[in-house]
Tab-separated table of C-alpha atoms and ligand atoms in Angstrom:
chain	number	residue	atom	x	y	z
X	1	MET	CA	0.022	-48.661	-29.382
X	2	LEU	CA	0.124	-44.997	-30.546
X	3	LEU	CA	-0.883	-42.621	-27.766
X	4	THR	CA	-1.907	-39.203	-28.552
X	5	LYS	CA	-1.501	-36.266	-26.429
X	6	THR	CA	-4.169	-34.445	-24.773
X	7	GLU	CA	-4.390	-30.669	-25.753
X	8	PRO	CA	-3.280	-29.542	-22.194
X	9	GLU	CA	-0.459	-31.744	-22.316
X	10	VAL	CA	0.465	-30.176	-25.789
X	11	TRP	CA	0.380	-26.750	-24.270
X	12	VAL	CA	2.627	-27.670	-21.297
X	13	GLU	CA	5.118	-29.525	-23.754
X	14	SER	CA	5.312	-26.619	-26.192
X	15	LEU	CA	5.688	-23.831	-23.340
X	16	SER	CA	8.442	-25.966	-21.479
X	17	GLU	CA	10.231	-26.127	-24.872
X	18	LYS	CA	10.095	-22.507	-25.305
X	19	ILE	CA	11.065	-21.651	-21.865
X	20	ARG	CA	14.027	-24.149	-21.896
X	21	ALA	CA	14.868	-22.994	-25.226
X	22	ARG	CA	14.676	-19.293	-24.117
X	23	SER	CA	12.617	-18.582	-27.137
X	24	ALA	CA	9.675	-17.582	-24.399
X	25	ARG	CA	8.685	-14.229	-25.035
X	26	VAL	CA	8.470	-12.807	-21.491
X	27	GLY	CA	6.094	-9.905	-20.110
X	28	ILE	CA	6.630	-8.117	-16.928
X	29	VAL	CA	3.513	-5.686	-16.060
X	30	GLY	CA	4.794	-2.840	-13.839
X	31	LEU	CA	8.077	-1.869	-14.216
X	32	GLY	CA	9.116	-0.276	-10.522
X	33	TYR	CA	11.537	-1.562	-8.279
X	34	VAL	CA	10.504	-5.037	-8.603
X	35	GLY	CA	9.335	-5.305	-12.192
X	36	LEU	CA	12.367	-3.613	-13.705
X	37	PRO	CA	15.200	-5.631	-12.098
X	38	LEU	CA	13.253	-8.688	-13.143
X	39	ALA	CA	12.713	-7.923	-16.531
X	40	VAL	CA	16.615	-7.168	-16.780
X	41	GLU	CA	17.394	-10.408	-15.173
X	42	PHE	CA	15.274	-12.507	-17.748
X	43	ALA	CA	16.704	-10.239	-20.653
X	44	LYS	CA	20.493	-10.896	-19.410
X	45	ALA	CA	19.433	-14.505	-19.395
X	46	GLY	CA	18.606	-14.349	-22.907
X	47	PHE	CA	15.167	-14.064	-23.290
X	48	THR	CA	13.058	-11.413	-24.962
X	49	VAL	CA	11.265	-9.223	-22.734
X	50	THR	CA	8.593	-6.851	-23.003
X	51	GLY	CA	7.803	-4.755	-20.024
X	52	ILE	CA	4.114	-2.979	-19.993
X	53	ASP	CA	3.602	0.081	-17.474
X	54	LEU	CA	0.940	2.838	-17.661
X	55	GLN	CA	3.330	5.301	-16.896
X	56	GLN	CA	4.438	6.600	-20.130
X	57	SER	CA	7.594	8.487	-19.007
X	58	LYS	CA	9.040	5.189	-17.520
X	59	VAL	CA	8.252	3.368	-20.731
X	60	ASP	CA	9.954	6.173	-22.765
X	61	GLY	CA	12.909	6.094	-20.384
X	62	ILE	CA	13.504	2.569	-20.642
X	63	ASN	CA	13.481	2.664	-24.332
X	64	LEU	CA	15.995	5.359	-24.373
X	65	GLY	CA	18.044	2.986	-21.944
X	66	ARG	CA	17.613	5.323	-18.711
X	67	SER	CA	17.106	3.572	-15.554
X	68	HIS	CA	14.596	4.993	-12.701
X	69	VAL	CA	15.531	2.150	-10.429
X	70	ALA	CA	18.643	3.120	-8.510
X	71	ASP	CA	19.753	-0.849	-8.498
X	72	ILE	CA	19.788	-0.974	-12.124
X	73	ARG	CA	22.560	1.051	-14.034
X	74	SER	CA	21.420	2.803	-17.113
X	75	GLU	CA	24.525	1.457	-19.082
X	76	GLU	CA	23.150	-2.258	-18.260
X	77	LEU	CA	19.785	-1.257	-19.362
X	78	ALA	CA	20.536	0.710	-22.610
X	79	GLU	CA	22.744	-2.417	-23.710
X	80	LEU	CA	19.917	-4.654	-23.435
X	81	VAL	CA	17.457	-2.216	-25.050
X	82	GLU	CA	19.986	-1.586	-27.964
X	83	SER	CA	20.508	-5.542	-28.520
X	84	GLY	CA	16.495	-5.632	-28.685
X	85	LYS	CA	16.326	-7.949	-25.696
X	86	LEU	CA	14.279	-5.487	-23.768
X	87	THR	CA	11.523	-3.166	-24.857
X	88	ALA	CA	8.894	-1.289	-23.023
X	89	THR	CA	5.275	-0.435	-23.990
X	90	SER	CA	1.954	1.056	-22.752
X	91	ASP	CA	-0.086	-0.845	-24.898
X	92	PHE	CA	-1.458	-3.960	-23.319
X	93	SER	CA	-2.293	-5.599	-26.776
X	94	ALA	CA	1.442	-6.912	-26.565
X	95	ILE	CA	0.356	-9.528	-24.452
X	96	ALA	CA	-1.323	-11.340	-27.416
X	97	HIS	CA	2.219	-12.160	-28.353
X	98	LEU	CA	3.738	-13.198	-25.118
X	99	ASP	CA	4.238	-16.718	-23.443
X	100	THR	CA	4.719	-15.598	-20.138
X	101	ILE	CA	3.530	-12.717	-17.947
X	102	ASN	CA	4.444	-11.574	-14.419
X	103	ILE	CA	2.507	-8.989	-12.632
X	104	CYS	CA	4.551	-6.594	-10.464
X	105	VAL	CA	2.133	-3.866	-9.865
X	106	PRO	CA	1.571	-2.017	-6.426
X	107	THR	CA	-0.491	-3.242	-3.584
X	108	PRO	CA	-0.689	-0.383	-1.204
X	109	LEU	CA	-3.051	0.001	1.819
X	110	ARG	CA	-6.248	2.191	1.852
X	111	LYS	CA	-6.049	4.864	4.542
X	112	THR	CA	-8.271	2.494	6.589
X	113	LYS	CA	-5.461	-0.130	6.639
X	114	ASP	CA	-7.545	-2.450	4.219
X	115	PRO	CA	-5.907	-3.718	1.193
X	116	ASP	CA	-6.069	-1.670	-2.265
X	117	MET	CA	-6.163	-4.405	-5.117
X	118	SER	CA	-7.261	-2.114	-7.759
X	119	TYR	CA	-4.073	-2.089	-9.675
X	120	ILE	CA	-4.044	-6.013	-9.585
X	121	VAL	CA	-7.705	-5.803	-10.676
X	122	SER	CA	-6.960	-3.395	-13.176
X	123	ALA	CA	-4.025	-5.256	-14.628
X	124	CYS	CA	-5.791	-8.495	-14.745
X	125	ASN	CA	-8.752	-7.159	-16.625
X	126	GLN	CA	-6.294	-5.486	-19.098
X	127	ILE	CA	-4.494	-8.849	-19.217
X	128	SER	CA	-7.548	-10.728	-19.646
X	129	GLN	CA	-8.900	-9.012	-22.730
X	130	HIS	CA	-5.560	-10.723	-24.727
X	131	LEU	CA	-4.638	-13.814	-22.945
X	132	HIS	CA	-4.347	-16.759	-25.373
X	133	PRO	CA	-3.723	-20.481	-24.455
X	134	GLY	CA	-0.429	-21.655	-23.598
X	135	THR	CA	0.517	-18.598	-21.381
X	136	LEU	CA	2.175	-18.887	-18.056
X	137	VAL	CA	0.788	-15.796	-15.515
X	138	ILE	CA	2.546	-15.197	-12.388
X	139	LEU	CA	1.622	-12.990	-9.733
X	140	GLU	CA	4.544	-11.267	-7.942
X	141	SER	CA	2.866	-8.229	-6.132
X	142	THR	CA	2.546	-8.834	-1.995
X	143	THR	CA	-0.866	-9.611	-1.231
X	144	TYR	CA	-3.123	-11.457	1.169
X	145	PRO	CA	-3.244	-15.282	1.198
X	146	GLY	CA	-6.023	-16.383	-1.560
X	147	THR	CA	-5.496	-13.701	-3.850
X	148	THR	CA	-4.299	-15.599	-6.907
X	149	ASP	CA	-7.025	-18.108	-6.297
X	150	GLU	CA	-9.899	-15.848	-5.419
X	151	LEU	CA	-9.111	-12.612	-7.525
X	152	VAL	CA	-6.735	-13.330	-10.331
X	153	LEU	CA	-8.034	-16.710	-11.494
X	154	PRO	CA	-11.618	-15.611	-11.857
X	155	ALA	CA	-10.451	-12.675	-13.705
X	156	LEU	CA	-8.405	-14.690	-16.150
X	157	GLN	CA	-10.222	-17.802	-16.652
X	158	LYS	CA	-12.703	-18.447	-19.485
X	159	PRO	CA	-14.602	-21.546	-20.707
X	160	ASN	CA	-12.117	-22.259	-23.397
X	161	LEU	CA	-8.998	-20.762	-21.160
X	162	ARG	CA	-9.074	-23.362	-18.236
X	163	VAL	CA	-6.078	-22.912	-15.468
X	164	GLY	CA	-3.827	-25.923	-15.671
X	165	GLU	CA	-4.973	-26.972	-19.113
X	166	GLU	CA	-4.633	-23.563	-21.512
X	167	PHE	CA	-3.266	-21.496	-19.390
X	168	PHE	CA	-1.080	-21.618	-16.108
X	169	LEU	CA	-1.118	-19.587	-12.968
X	170	CYS	CA	1.324	-19.123	-10.067
X	171	PHE	CA	2.242	-16.773	-7.241
X	172	SER	CA	5.751	-16.060	-6.641
X	173	PRO	CA	6.578	-13.401	-3.830
X	174	GLU	CA	9.374	-10.785	-4.693
X	175	ARG	CA	11.803	-10.490	-1.961
X	176	VAL	CA	14.056	-7.884	-3.530
X	177	ASP	CA	15.714	-5.559	-0.900
X	178	PRO	CA	16.620	-2.272	-2.756
X	179	GLY	CA	20.126	-1.007	-2.312
X	180	ASN	CA	21.205	-4.480	-1.151
X	181	ALA	CA	24.508	-5.096	-2.984
X	182	GLN	CA	24.936	-8.635	-1.759
X	183	TYR	CA	21.381	-10.033	-2.490
X	184	ARG	CA	19.950	-9.013	-5.915
X	185	THR	CA	16.989	-10.525	-7.792
X	186	ARG	CA	19.330	-13.378	-9.332
X	187	ASN	CA	20.598	-14.818	-5.955
X	188	ILE	CA	17.551	-14.522	-3.596
X	189	PRO	CA	15.984	-17.681	-3.862
X	190	LYS	CA	12.541	-17.446	-5.671
X	191	VAL	CA	9.471	-19.212	-3.881
X	192	VAL	CA	6.885	-20.324	-6.447
X	193	GLY	CA	3.640	-22.072	-5.903
X	194	GLY	CA	1.077	-22.883	-8.548
X	195	VAL	CA	-2.795	-23.390	-8.683
X	196	THR	CA	-2.153	-26.757	-10.038
X	197	PRO	CA	0.995	-28.987	-9.969
X	198	GLU	CA	1.673	-28.377	-13.716
X	199	CYS	CA	1.486	-24.753	-13.027
X	200	THR	CA	4.183	-24.811	-10.188
X	201	ARG	CA	6.287	-27.032	-12.329
X	202	LEU	CA	6.154	-24.657	-15.317
X	203	GLY	CA	6.695	-21.516	-12.810
X	204	ALA	CA	9.662	-23.316	-11.302
X	205	LEU	CA	11.056	-24.287	-14.931
X	206	PHE	CA	10.690	-20.624	-15.746
X	207	TYR	CA	12.593	-18.964	-12.893
X	208	SER	CA	15.348	-21.473	-12.846
X	209	GLN	CA	16.399	-20.069	-16.390
X	210	ALA	CA	17.420	-16.608	-14.840
X	211	LEU	CA	17.463	-17.082	-11.352
X	212	GLU	CA	19.985	-19.251	-9.185
X	213	THR	CA	17.445	-21.083	-6.833
X	214	VAL	CA	13.899	-21.763	-7.156
X	215	VAL	CA	11.764	-23.185	-4.253
X	216	SER	CA	8.500	-24.873	-5.079
X	217	VAL	CA	5.713	-24.910	-2.672
X	218	SER	CA	2.472	-26.872	-2.955
X	219	SER	CA	0.028	-24.018	-3.454
X	220	THR	CA	-0.286	-20.499	-4.213
X	221	GLN	CA	-1.554	-19.778	-0.675
X	222	VAL	CA	1.675	-21.193	0.743
X	223	ALA	CA	3.654	-18.850	-1.559
X	224	GLU	CA	1.656	-15.898	-0.724
X	225	MET	CA	1.704	-16.706	3.303
X	226	VAL	CA	5.342	-17.029	2.916
X	227	LYS	CA	6.050	-13.456	2.114
X	228	LEU	CA	3.756	-12.226	4.783
X	229	LEU	CA	5.516	-14.541	7.487
X	230	GLU	CA	8.728	-12.987	6.648
X	231	ASN	CA	7.893	-9.595	6.274
X	232	THR	CA	5.776	-9.792	9.714
X	233	PHE	CA	8.507	-11.386	11.425
X	234	ARG	CA	10.423	-8.281	10.662
X	235	MET	CA	7.691	-5.795	11.346
X	236	ILE	CA	7.138	-7.582	15.035
X	237	ASN	CA	10.779	-7.793	15.712
X	238	ILE	CA	11.375	-4.180	14.891
X	239	GLY	CA	8.185	-3.372	17.081
X	240	LEU	CA	9.610	-5.235	19.832
X	241	VAL	CA	13.194	-3.718	19.819
X	242	ASN	CA	11.563	-0.153	19.223
X	243	GLU	CA	9.656	-0.643	22.530
X	244	MET	CA	12.831	-1.921	24.297
X	245	ALA	CA	14.422	1.563	23.076
X	246	VAL	CA	11.667	3.670	24.696
X	247	MET	CA	12.019	1.442	27.482
X	248	CYS	CA	15.685	1.859	27.767
X	249	ASP	CA	15.522	5.807	27.274
X	250	ARG	CA	13.137	6.104	30.276
X	251	MET	CA	15.793	3.776	32.070
X	252	LYS	CA	18.874	5.712	30.766
X	253	ILE	CA	20.123	2.389	29.437
X	254	ASN	CA	21.912	2.592	26.007
X	255	ILE	CA	19.966	0.474	23.699
X	256	TRP	CA	22.539	0.021	21.093
X	257	GLU	CA	25.179	-1.167	23.690
X	258	VAL	CA	22.379	-3.844	24.749
X	259	ILE	CA	21.559	-5.072	21.341
X	260	ASP	CA	25.650	-5.391	20.428
X	261	ALA	CA	26.313	-7.362	23.591
X	262	ALA	CA	23.063	-9.534	23.388
X	263	ALA	CA	23.977	-10.217	19.493
X	264	THR	CA	27.213	-12.176	20.958
X	265	LYS	CA	24.909	-14.965	21.907
X	266	PRO	CA	25.755	-17.518	18.956
X	267	PHE	CA	22.284	-18.949	19.125
X	268	GLY	CA	18.584	-18.287	19.646
X	269	PHE	CA	19.165	-14.487	19.057
X	270	MET	CA	18.957	-12.248	15.997
X	271	PRO	CA	19.588	-8.348	16.212
X	272	PHE	CA	17.042	-6.118	15.212
X	273	TYR	CA	17.537	-2.060	15.592
X	274	PRO	CA	15.393	0.613	16.444
X	275	GLY	CA	14.890	3.642	14.450
X	276	PRO	CA	12.539	6.412	13.803
X	277	GLY	CA	9.590	4.438	12.489
X	278	LEU	CA	8.955	1.725	9.804
X	279	GLY	CA	8.992	3.034	5.874
X	280	GLY	CA	8.993	1.492	2.527
X	281	HIS	CA	6.330	-0.424	0.497
X	282	CYS	CA	6.599	-3.717	2.371
X	283	ILE	CA	7.380	-4.122	6.074
X	284	PRO	CA	4.603	-1.327	7.283
X	285	VAL	CA	2.061	-2.414	4.700
X	286	ASP	CA	2.208	-6.557	4.202
X	287	PRO	CA	1.440	-7.466	7.766
X	288	PHE	CA	-2.025	-5.437	7.465
X	289	TYR	CA	-2.806	-7.681	4.468
X	290	LEU	CA	-2.695	-10.469	6.546
X	291	SER	CA	-4.583	-9.007	9.356
X	292	TRP	CA	-7.107	-7.861	7.211
X	293	LYS	CA	-7.550	-11.488	5.609
X	294	THR	CA	-7.692	-13.343	9.175
X	295	ARG	CA	-10.136	-10.614	10.569
X	296	GLN	CA	-12.439	-12.075	8.032
X	297	ALA	CA	-11.918	-15.631	9.342
X	298	GLY	CA	-12.821	-14.339	12.734
X	299	ILE	CA	-8.968	-14.058	14.172
X	300	GLU	CA	-7.552	-11.131	15.634
X	301	ALA	CA	-3.709	-10.636	14.374
X	302	ARG	CA	-2.890	-9.104	17.834
X	303	PHE	CA	0.955	-9.029	17.353
X	304	ILE	CA	0.315	-7.251	13.995
X	305	GLU	CA	-1.760	-4.631	15.364
X	306	LEU	CA	0.430	-4.051	18.368
X	307	ALA	CA	3.414	-3.679	16.454
X	308	GLY	CA	1.956	-1.480	14.135
X	309	TYR	CA	0.829	0.550	16.688
X	310	ILE	CA	4.273	0.759	18.464
X	311	ASN	CA	6.386	1.440	15.336
X	312	GLY	CA	3.785	4.057	14.421
X	313	GLN	CA	4.495	5.883	17.532
X	314	MET	CA	8.313	6.115	17.019
X	315	PRO	CA	7.856	9.303	14.887
X	316	HIS	CA	6.204	10.999	17.852
X	317	PHE	CA	8.854	9.642	20.234
X	318	VAL	CA	11.786	11.327	17.848
X	319	VAL	CA	9.735	14.564	18.108
X	320	ASP	CA	9.527	14.408	21.895
X	321	LYS	CA	13.259	13.660	21.870
X	322	ILE	CA	13.865	16.686	19.909
X	323	GLN	CA	11.888	18.773	22.146
X	324	ASN	CA	13.551	17.614	25.259
X	325	ALA	CA	16.972	18.112	23.745
X	326	LEU	CA	16.344	21.495	22.835
X	327	ASN	CA	14.665	22.265	26.153
X	328	ASP	CA	17.958	21.116	27.521
X	329	HIS	CA	19.582	23.843	25.483
X	330	GLY	CA	16.864	26.307	26.561
X	331	LYS	CA	15.116	26.449	23.511
X	332	PRO	CA	11.396	25.635	22.839
X	333	LEU	CA	10.311	23.486	19.853
X	334	ARG	CA	8.338	26.504	18.624
X	335	ASN	CA	9.907	28.656	16.055
X	336	SER	CA	13.195	26.519	16.367
X	337	HIS	CA	15.063	25.488	13.185
X	338	VAL	CA	15.249	21.387	12.828
X	339	HIS	CA	17.341	20.010	9.977
X	340	LEU	CA	16.947	16.464	9.014
X	341	MET	CA	19.601	14.451	7.487
X	342	GLY	CA	18.119	11.801	5.249
X	343	VAL	CA	14.375	11.448	4.294
X	344	ALA	CA	14.652	8.182	2.526
X	345	TYR	CA	13.035	5.435	4.624
X	346	LYS	CA	16.225	3.418	4.655
X	347	LYS	CA	20.202	4.121	3.943
X	348	ASP	CA	21.397	4.602	0.317
X	349	ILE	CA	18.177	4.424	-1.539
X	350	ASP	CA	15.757	7.069	-2.923
X	351	ASP	CA	12.491	5.619	-1.736
X	352	VAL	CA	10.532	7.899	0.531
X	353	ARG	CA	7.288	5.814	0.408
X	354	GLU	CA	5.726	5.425	3.965
X	355	SER	CA	9.055	6.888	5.291
X	356	PRO	CA	9.075	8.081	8.859
X	357	ALA	CA	10.790	11.368	7.833
X	358	LEU	CA	7.321	12.736	6.380
X	359	ASP	CA	5.644	11.828	9.847
X	360	ILE	CA	8.585	13.766	11.648
X	361	ILE	CA	8.164	16.587	9.013
X	362	HIS	CA	4.627	16.691	9.797
X	363	LEU	CA	4.706	16.444	13.420
X	364	LEU	CA	7.564	19.277	13.593
X	365	ARG	CA	5.652	21.625	11.406
X	366	CYS	CA	2.222	21.232	13.540
X	367	ARG	CA	4.356	22.449	16.572
X	368	GLY	CA	5.416	25.348	14.668
X	369	THR	CA	9.053	24.483	13.821
X	370	ARG	CA	11.070	25.554	10.792
X	371	VAL	CA	12.174	22.204	8.949
X	372	THR	CA	14.861	21.578	6.409
X	373	TYR	CA	16.393	18.385	5.051
X	374	THR	CA	19.517	17.012	3.194
X	375	ASP	CA	19.407	13.859	1.271
X	376	PRO	CA	21.777	13.439	-1.750
X	377	PHE	CA	19.158	10.679	-3.113
X	378	VAL	CA	15.846	12.606	-2.526
X	379	PRO	CA	15.904	16.381	-4.417
X	380	SER	CA	12.252	16.843	-3.149
X	381	VAL	CA	9.643	15.493	-1.104
X	382	ARG	CA	5.899	16.098	-1.019
X	383	ILE	CA	4.553	16.908	2.082
X	384	ASP	CA	1.587	18.113	4.073
X	385	ASP	CA	-1.441	18.812	1.571
X	386	GLY	CA	0.996	18.204	-1.245
X	387	GLU	CA	3.453	21.366	-0.779
X	388	ARG	CA	6.806	20.324	-1.825
X	389	LEU	CA	9.935	20.656	0.444
X	390	PHE	CA	13.217	20.739	-1.644
X	391	ALA	CA	16.493	19.426	-0.378
X	392	ALA	CA	18.943	21.955	1.040
X	393	ASP	CA	22.792	21.747	0.684
X	394	ASP	CA	23.946	20.684	4.271
X	395	HIS	CA	27.157	22.921	4.289
X	396	GLY	CA	25.856	25.921	5.721
X	397	ILE	CA	22.673	25.020	6.993
X	398	VAL	CA	23.571	22.490	9.661
X	399	ALA	CA	25.560	25.076	11.541
X	400	GLU	CA	22.279	27.474	11.313
X	401	ALA	CA	19.896	24.672	12.791
X	402	ASP	CA	19.238	24.365	16.660
X	403	CYS	CA	19.193	20.766	16.096
X	404	VAL	CA	20.134	18.369	13.439
X	405	VAL	CA	18.499	15.049	13.224
X	406	ILE	CA	19.804	11.678	11.677
X	407	VAL	CA	16.766	10.192	10.285
X	408	THR	CA	18.563	8.099	7.491
X	409	ASP	CA	21.925	7.000	7.794
X	410	HIS	CA	23.118	7.273	4.336
X	411	SER	CA	27.016	6.192	3.769
X	412	GLY	CA	27.946	9.294	1.997
X	413	PHE	CA	27.331	11.721	4.896
X	414	ASN	CA	30.345	13.099	6.656
X	415	TYR	CA	29.258	12.446	10.172
X	416	ALA	CA	32.636	13.942	11.672
X	417	LYS	CA	31.923	17.301	9.888
X	418	LEU	CA	28.338	17.271	10.855
X	419	ILE	CA	29.075	16.735	14.452
X	420	GLU	CA	31.746	19.543	14.274
X	421	THR	CA	29.637	22.081	12.647
X	422	SER	CA	26.349	21.400	14.481
X	423	ARG	CA	25.008	22.665	17.710
X	424	LEU	CA	22.982	19.768	18.750
X	425	VAL	CA	22.734	16.139	16.939
X	426	LEU	CA	19.676	13.445	17.413
X	427	ASP	CA	21.084	10.388	16.268
X	428	THR	CA	17.984	7.806	15.529
X	429	ARG	CA	20.281	5.159	13.684
X	430	ASN	CA	23.338	5.101	15.732
X	431	ALA	CA	25.077	6.534	12.680
X	432	VAL	CA	27.605	8.337	15.153
X	433	LYS	CA	28.242	5.662	17.340
X	434	SER	CA	31.898	5.666	17.252
X	435	PHE	CA	31.914	9.777	17.861
X	436	SER	CA	31.675	10.992	21.739
X	437	SER	CA	30.412	14.570	22.100
X	438	PRO	CA	28.193	16.373	24.593
X	439	LYS	CA	26.101	17.558	21.438
X	440	ILE	CA	25.221	14.031	20.646
X	441	VAL	CA	21.628	12.659	21.850
X	442	ARG	CA	21.112	8.965	20.997
X	443	LEU	CA	17.856	7.212	20.536
G	501	NAD	N1	10.026	-2.119	-3.487
G	501	NAD	C1	9.987	-3.202	-2.827
G	501	NAD	O1	11.110	-3.589	-2.181
G	501	NAD	C2	9.519	-4.407	-2.758
G	501	NAD	C3	10.090	-5.694	-2.388
G	501	NAD	C4	9.049	-6.902	-2.360
G	501	NAD	C5	8.060	-6.803	-3.106
G	501	NAD	N2	7.309	-5.562	-3.250
G	501	NAD	C6	6.040	-5.924	-3.959
G	501	NAD	O2	5.874	-5.833	-5.270
G	501	NAD	C7	4.953	-5.126	-5.823
G	501	NAD	C8	5.353	-4.106	-6.678
G	501	NAD	O3	6.342	-3.014	-5.868
G	501	NAD	P1	7.067	-2.018	-6.213
G	501	NAD	O4	8.111	-1.422	-5.242
G	501	NAD	O5	7.717	-2.569	-7.753
G	501	NAD	O6	6.106	-0.730	-6.929
G	501	NAD	P2	6.465	0.510	-7.998
G	501	NAD	O7	5.404	1.413	-7.718
G	501	NAD	O8	7.751	0.711	-7.912
G	501	NAD	O9	6.187	-0.014	-9.442
G	501	NAD	C9	4.753	-0.598	-9.724
G	501	NAD	C10	4.633	-0.120	-11.380
G	501	NAD	O10	3.488	-0.759	-11.557
G	501	NAD	C11	2.801	0.383	-12.424
G	501	NAD	N3	1.462	0.136	-12.571
G	501	NAD	C12	0.576	0.388	-11.875
G	501	NAD	N4	-0.490	-0.317	-11.973
G	501	NAD	C13	-0.484	-1.104	-13.489
G	501	NAD	C14	-1.186	-1.539	-14.366
G	501	NAD	N5	-2.521	-1.568	-14.084
G	501	NAD	N6	-0.622	-2.111	-15.574
G	501	NAD	C15	0.699	-1.962	-15.609
G	501	NAD	N7	1.565	-1.146	-14.777
G	501	NAD	C16	0.831	-0.738	-13.948
G	501	NAD	C17	3.389	1.563	-11.994
G	501	NAD	O11	3.384	2.597	-12.896
G	501	NAD	C18	4.579	1.307	-11.613
G	501	NAD	O12	5.617	1.705	-12.540
G	501	NAD	C19	4.187	-4.503	-4.531
G	501	NAD	O13	3.067	-5.475	-4.308
G	501	NAD	C20	5.357	-4.693	-3.595
G	501	NAD	O14	4.541	-4.674	-2.218
G	501	NAD	C21	8.186	-4.626	-3.349
C-alpha cells in the first residue's frame, strides 16, 4: 500500500532535512548580548545567518565586521561577514526567505515592576507579516511562563498557518553569561520546549547543529519556568547573603571570612557573595516577571519581593558605609569627593544596565557629594535626568578623592597602587582581600 504524506509531515520533513544539511536559512531578531553570539555560533556551524535589528548603527557595524558585544571579537565577526555566512539588516521582509527565526529582543520591567512586553509584541507583529509555511520560530527572550502560548502564538498563527502543522514554535531560555570565558553560547546546555512534540523535536534538532548539549522539555511553559527558577534562585541567595552582610556589619564580623569558611563544607552549601546591589538585564528583572504572573493566579511571590527589597537596599547601605567611614576621618559626606572604581554591574564587562553604581551615584549626589568614576569598559554613563558623567583617568584623581569605593572589581585595576595612593578605600567586592591597611573599610 502506498502511503502518501500529510502536508504537515512534508513541512516537518523538509525543514528537518534543511536543518541537518545546514542549508536552512537562519534568522536572529535582536542582535544584542544574546542575539549576536547566537548568530555567530550558527554562522560558524555553517548556516547562512541573517540578523535583524531595528538599530541601524548595530546593523551597519556588523556588516562592516565590527562587533558591539565584548564577548565577540571583531576579527571573528568580520571573517563570517566576509565569507557571506552572516549579514545584518533592519528590513523584516528578509523573513520571507528564512527557515528559522530566533527572537532575542529585550524584556525589561516597567517602573511599576510589570513586564514590558512591547519589544516581543512588536517583533512578533513584524515577523507575522512575512511568516510562511515551513518556518521554525523560537522565542529566547526571558519572560513569564505562558508568554509563548498566550502572546506569541496568537500573534503568529493564521488559518492557513497552524502551529505544529505549517509552522513550528518553541521557547528556549538564553543562559549566556557575558564575560564568562569558560561557558559560552556553544557549551552552555540549551533547554528547549515546543508548543507541540513536533515543535520540540525540530527545536532540539536545530540547536544540536551548533551547540554542544540540548535538553528537551515537555512544554514551552516548562522551558520558560526553567530560566525563572535559575535566576530567582540566584537573586534570592544573593538577597540572603546581602542581609547576612548587613547583620555581620552590625556585629563586626567579617562576612567574607564567614563565607569562605562555610564554603569548605563539601555538600549542602554553595557560596554566594554580597555586594553593592544587583545589576544587569537578568537577575534584578526576571524574578519580577514571575511574581507578576503568579499574582494573577492569586499567589504572592513573597521570597522574590523580600529579596528584591533587601537587594534594593544595598546601594543605601554602601552610601551609609561611605558616610560613616568619612565621619571617622572627620569629614562630612556633603562636599566630599567620592571616586568610584567601576560602574559596570559586574567585573570585566561594559554593561551598566540596572547597575548599582548608578544608584550609588544618584544617592551620593543627592547628599551633596562630588562623584567621579573610573571604568576601563565604560567611557561614560547617563545619570539623573539624562546628564552624562565621563570616566576620569584614575591616576591623579584617586589621590585627590576623600574616599575611593570599589564598586566593580575589574581585573585590570591596580589594587596595590590604589591603596597606596588613596586616603580611604571602601571595598564592596572583597577585591582587596589580600591587603591589610587601616585605610581599607570592607563591606
Ligand atoms: N544580557 C544577558 O546576559 C542575557 C542573558 C540571558 C538572557 N537574556 C535575555 O535575552 C533577551 C535579550 O537581551 P539582550 O541582553 O541581548 O538585550 P540587548 O538590549 O543587548 O539586545 C536586544 C536587541 O534587540 C533589538 N530590538 C529591540 N526591539 C526589536 C525589534 N522589535 N525587532 C528587532 N530588534 C529589536 C535592540 O535594538 C537590541 O539590539 C532579554 O529577554 C534578556 O532578558 C539576556
